[in-house]
Amino acid sequence: MEKFTTIVSKAVPLPIEEVDTDQIIPARFLKATTKDGFGNNLFRDWRYDDKDQPKADFILNDASYKGSKILVAGKNFGCGSSREHAAWALTDYGFKVVVSSFFADIFRNNSLNNGLLPVQVSQDFLNTIFEKEKADKQVELKVDLVAQTIEIVGTDLKESFEINNYKKTCMINGYDDIDYLLSIKDKIEDYEKTSKYLHIVS
Amino acid sequence: MGKTLFEKVWDAHVVTEIAGGPSVLYIDKHLVHEVTSPQAFGGLEKRGIGLFRLDRTVATADHNVPTKDQNLPIKEILSRQQVDKLTENCKKFGVTLYGLGHPYQGIVHVIGPELGITLPGMTIVCGDSHTSTHGAFGSIAFGIGTSEVEQVMATQCLMQSKAKTMRINIDGKLGKGVSSKDIILFIISKISAAGGTGYFVEYAGSAIRALSMEARMTICNMSIEMGARGGIIAPDQTTFDYVKGREFAPKGAKYDEAVAYWKTLQTDADAKFDKEYKWSAEEITPMITYGTNPGMGIGIAEPIPTEASMEESNRATFHKALEYMDFKAGEKLIGKTVNYVFIGSCTNSRIEDLREVAAFLKGKKKAANINAYIIPGSKQVEKQAQEEGIDKILAEAGFELREPGCSACLGMNEDKIPKGEYCVSTSNRNFEGRQGPGARTLLASPLTAAATAVAGKIVDVRGVLI
Ligand code: SF4
């Protein structure tokens, strides 16, 4: 996993609520057996028409947002299926941060496991970002993981966000959970030997 | 203070805790399927390690498989490759696979319980959000992403933060034509598609206690549709009887010892939940969804809500949903023509679902405009249905019982609903394009789906039951 500390970038506004993982990456694109290339099909059915032509009115097809590393979306982002492909599609496309006022549980975990930072802000702050974006597409956001803050660059509008301490350390250092778990294998074996219940349900 | 059922099972599985961070949770059973596993196997390969506990891992192929001619090679190349990759990985790593053609093959959440792989008091995970199904046995079961699949393969453990607890009580007696599917659609319509996020939900109350195991699974299955981590129902005699004698369930003295332990898996009277809801079963009618998330459900005789009844922040989503579905606010769904019906998926494809559908269809004929998919959840369900003559009843009514798989629950295999068409589905998701690009899904119970298939349009099943 790549290390993550601070990101300053233009942000793509997607003021839609309940964006489910079937929209982020439709099931028919889940057939790959590697993690690469999902970015091409990110938001496939919103981004392209039946003839695979880009839909002019979808935000990712607006050239002014090219290279943007931050996606800002309405509440309950990432609900639905557990497919990690949703996180892979977002990171493969180039996003490093998703901002929303609420994230679905599994999506949040999947993102953190892939170096994609879910930043949960208040509904008010989210609305403010959308308003600023409406007025000026060039507006940038700054996300500082160490300080746990997000700000609209060039303004004094700023909010702090929560992140589990352990996950924060992992992201800053680029570790993943599996490295840690592998390092405590002895403890896991001890548990297996001493668990009162394990033999009953085995 | 006493403990909730969830806390009892959780505490029994904590290997260690990280200060200020998640717990390391031991996983009793890991179910694997073709879609969310290849990158995890790939990860193990890269690290040069194998599976830590092969005896706790079982795989099957379900999402990509065709539901006709399963003896022939899969036509769709990418689907075939993914299924082949699973076979190859299972062979390479030594994982038990109930693949295509195996008598135990089926939808992962159907085969776990029917084989006795799923047992009360366990922790069960799978790279699939509907793993919540297995909570019906009083186990902690939840969906995980592929990185986590790799973690469990490598260490049989997961890093997890403890969820908050919620209890939903449904007391009373269900009315005619109302099933467990209606209960869960009702609950989600009340608390919304996000209302359970961050919680593990225990379902309780006399209406839940009265349900069969299969009906309980339908409820727990859809816990994820309100955003919950999972759902759980305390095991009782219904559970113990269901488990008894199943292929991989404990037998003899071991069974008795297990039951004695399972009986302790009840929420203590003085335990506290972070949130609690209560409804009476009598309030619940047959349900149907009108929109594009499972929270957009209504009693089947009710009109679609109007904007005025909605909070400001939900209006944009509501409009977008109605536009996609081509419905109008305030209109009723009864009488609307529907050309597709899907009876299947891990929500409603078990033998009881098929029995209920067959009992209703016996002596009736499907409407001419209806195209139907009736898909058993597993090879075992298929076999049982044939033994009971259900396939014949279906055939006489103009349907065909196909072969097991996820089928038209998601647009990943050959079974898809065409663009713009309505489909009354017994599955669990009505997202845009879920059943195929442009498909319009209305979630309902098997009985409502069967009644729709006979009428060729949406009907209130209470009016057609004798
Ligand atoms: S039947 Fe549908 S919801 Fe269930 S596992 Fe298959 S695709 Fe997922």
XYZ file of C-alpha atoms in Angstrom, chain A residues 42-199:
158
model
C -15.827 3.251 -12.843
C -19.449 4.534 -12.863
C -19.759 2.783 -16.211
C -23.502 3.170 -16.781
C -23.549 6.799 -15.698
C -20.431 7.614 -17.657
C -21.134 5.905 -20.990
C -24.260 5.343 -23.065
C -25.400 2.078 -24.688
C -22.964 2.620 -27.531
C -20.043 3.137 -25.157
C -19.934 6.843 -25.928
C -19.192 9.201 -23.016
C -22.323 10.937 -21.716
C -21.613 14.670 -21.869
C -23.601 15.459 -18.749
C -21.766 13.087 -16.410
C -19.220 14.830 -14.247
C -16.275 12.499 -14.873
C -16.556 13.374 -18.568
C -15.987 17.055 -17.805
C -12.376 17.747 -18.807
C -11.948 20.417 -16.132
C -11.755 17.695 -13.485
C -9.030 15.715 -15.164
C -6.385 14.496 -12.731
C -8.533 15.166 -9.691
C -7.717 12.926 -6.727
C -10.771 13.667 -4.587
C -14.365 12.595 -5.108
C -17.099 14.333 -3.122
C -20.409 12.467 -2.941
C -23.782 12.498 -1.177
C -24.576 10.518 1.949
C -24.383 6.727 2.332
C -21.727 6.355 -0.331
C -20.707 2.794 -1.174
C -23.793 0.998 0.084
C -24.737 -2.404 -1.288
C -22.387 -5.181 -2.215
C -19.094 -5.993 -0.513
C -17.175 -5.907 -3.779
C -13.733 -4.465 -3.148
C -13.710 -3.851 -6.891
C -15.490 -0.577 -6.046
C -12.443 0.615 -4.115
C -10.122 -0.712 -6.833
C -12.100 1.125 -9.524
C -11.841 4.391 -7.613
C -8.113 4.057 -6.910
C -7.353 2.767 -10.394
C -9.101 5.839 -11.802
C -6.824 7.993 -9.657
C -8.858 8.891 -6.597
C -7.098 8.960 -3.237
C -9.910 10.404 -1.148
C -13.689 10.132 -1.084
C -15.583 12.736 0.904
C -19.155 12.131 2.021
C -21.393 12.783 4.991
C -21.846 9.027 5.526
C -20.171 5.836 4.311
C -21.420 2.286 4.173
C -19.446 0.015 6.522
C -17.901 -2.529 4.196
C -16.980 0.126 1.660
C -15.188 2.101 4.357
C -13.107 -0.934 5.323
C -12.364 -1.843 1.736
C -11.197 1.702 1.027
C -8.899 1.819 4.014
C -7.415 -1.505 2.957
C -6.533 -0.006 -0.413
C -5.087 3.345 0.548
C -8.270 5.206 -0.377
C -9.194 7.558 2.453
C -12.893 7.922 3.296
C -13.371 11.357 4.854
C -16.669 11.718 6.644
C -17.767 15.344 7.060
C -20.912 16.962 8.424
C -23.866 17.391 6.062
C -23.365 21.163 6.329
C -19.736 21.016 5.345
C -20.591 18.703 2.468
C -23.216 21.154 1.235
C -20.682 23.965 1.503
C -18.209 22.040 -0.646
C -20.917 21.437 -3.266
C -21.813 25.146 -3.266
C -18.215 26.270 -3.648
C -17.750 23.755 -6.445
C -20.801 25.069 -8.229
C -19.387 28.575 -8.176
C -15.890 27.568 -9.231
C -14.759 24.232 -10.641
C -11.140 25.012 -9.815
C -11.733 25.001 -6.058
C -9.280 22.747 -4.284
C -9.581 20.691 -1.134
C -6.755 19.876 1.237
C -6.952 16.653 3.192
C -4.403 16.237 5.969
C -4.490 12.735 7.445
C -1.957 13.455 10.187
C -3.962 16.399 11.516
C -7.267 14.715 10.520
C -8.549 17.845 8.827
C -10.151 18.761 5.531
C -10.249 22.341 4.270
C -11.418 24.267 1.273
C -8.198 25.821 0.043
C -8.106 29.616 0.113
C -10.893 29.885 2.676
C -11.044 29.409 6.416
C -13.585 26.630 5.970
C -12.207 23.595 7.669
C -13.477 20.540 9.487
C -11.810 17.687 11.314
C -12.683 14.070 10.653
C -12.495 10.816 12.596
C -10.391 7.822 11.769
C -9.551 4.780 13.812
C -6.039 5.234 15.224
C -4.818 1.880 14.048
C -6.082 2.439 10.506
C -4.517 5.883 10.494
C -1.112 4.483 11.396
C -1.482 1.847 8.683
C -2.321 4.438 6.035
C 0.423 6.842 7.003
C 3.007 4.064 6.921
C 1.576 2.099 4.051
C 1.129 -1.111 6.117
C -1.721 -3.510 5.703
C -3.596 -5.673 8.228
C -2.288 -8.898 6.867
C 1.304 -8.021 7.757
C 0.209 -7.458 11.315
C -1.889 -10.635 11.532
C 0.917 -12.748 10.135
C 3.178 -11.366 12.857
C 0.887 -12.633 15.651
C 0.388 -16.172 14.413
C 1.528 -17.587 17.766
C -1.290 -15.781 19.502
C -3.771 -17.146 16.998
C -2.555 -20.679 17.603
C -2.796 -20.133 21.361
C -6.361 -19.032 20.927
C -7.148 -22.177 18.972
C -5.714 -24.318 21.743
C -7.399 -22.547 24.625
C -10.776 -21.483 23.240
C -13.550 -23.033 25.275
C -15.915 -23.179 22.331
C -13.888 -23.812 19.275
C -13.996 -27.599 19.494
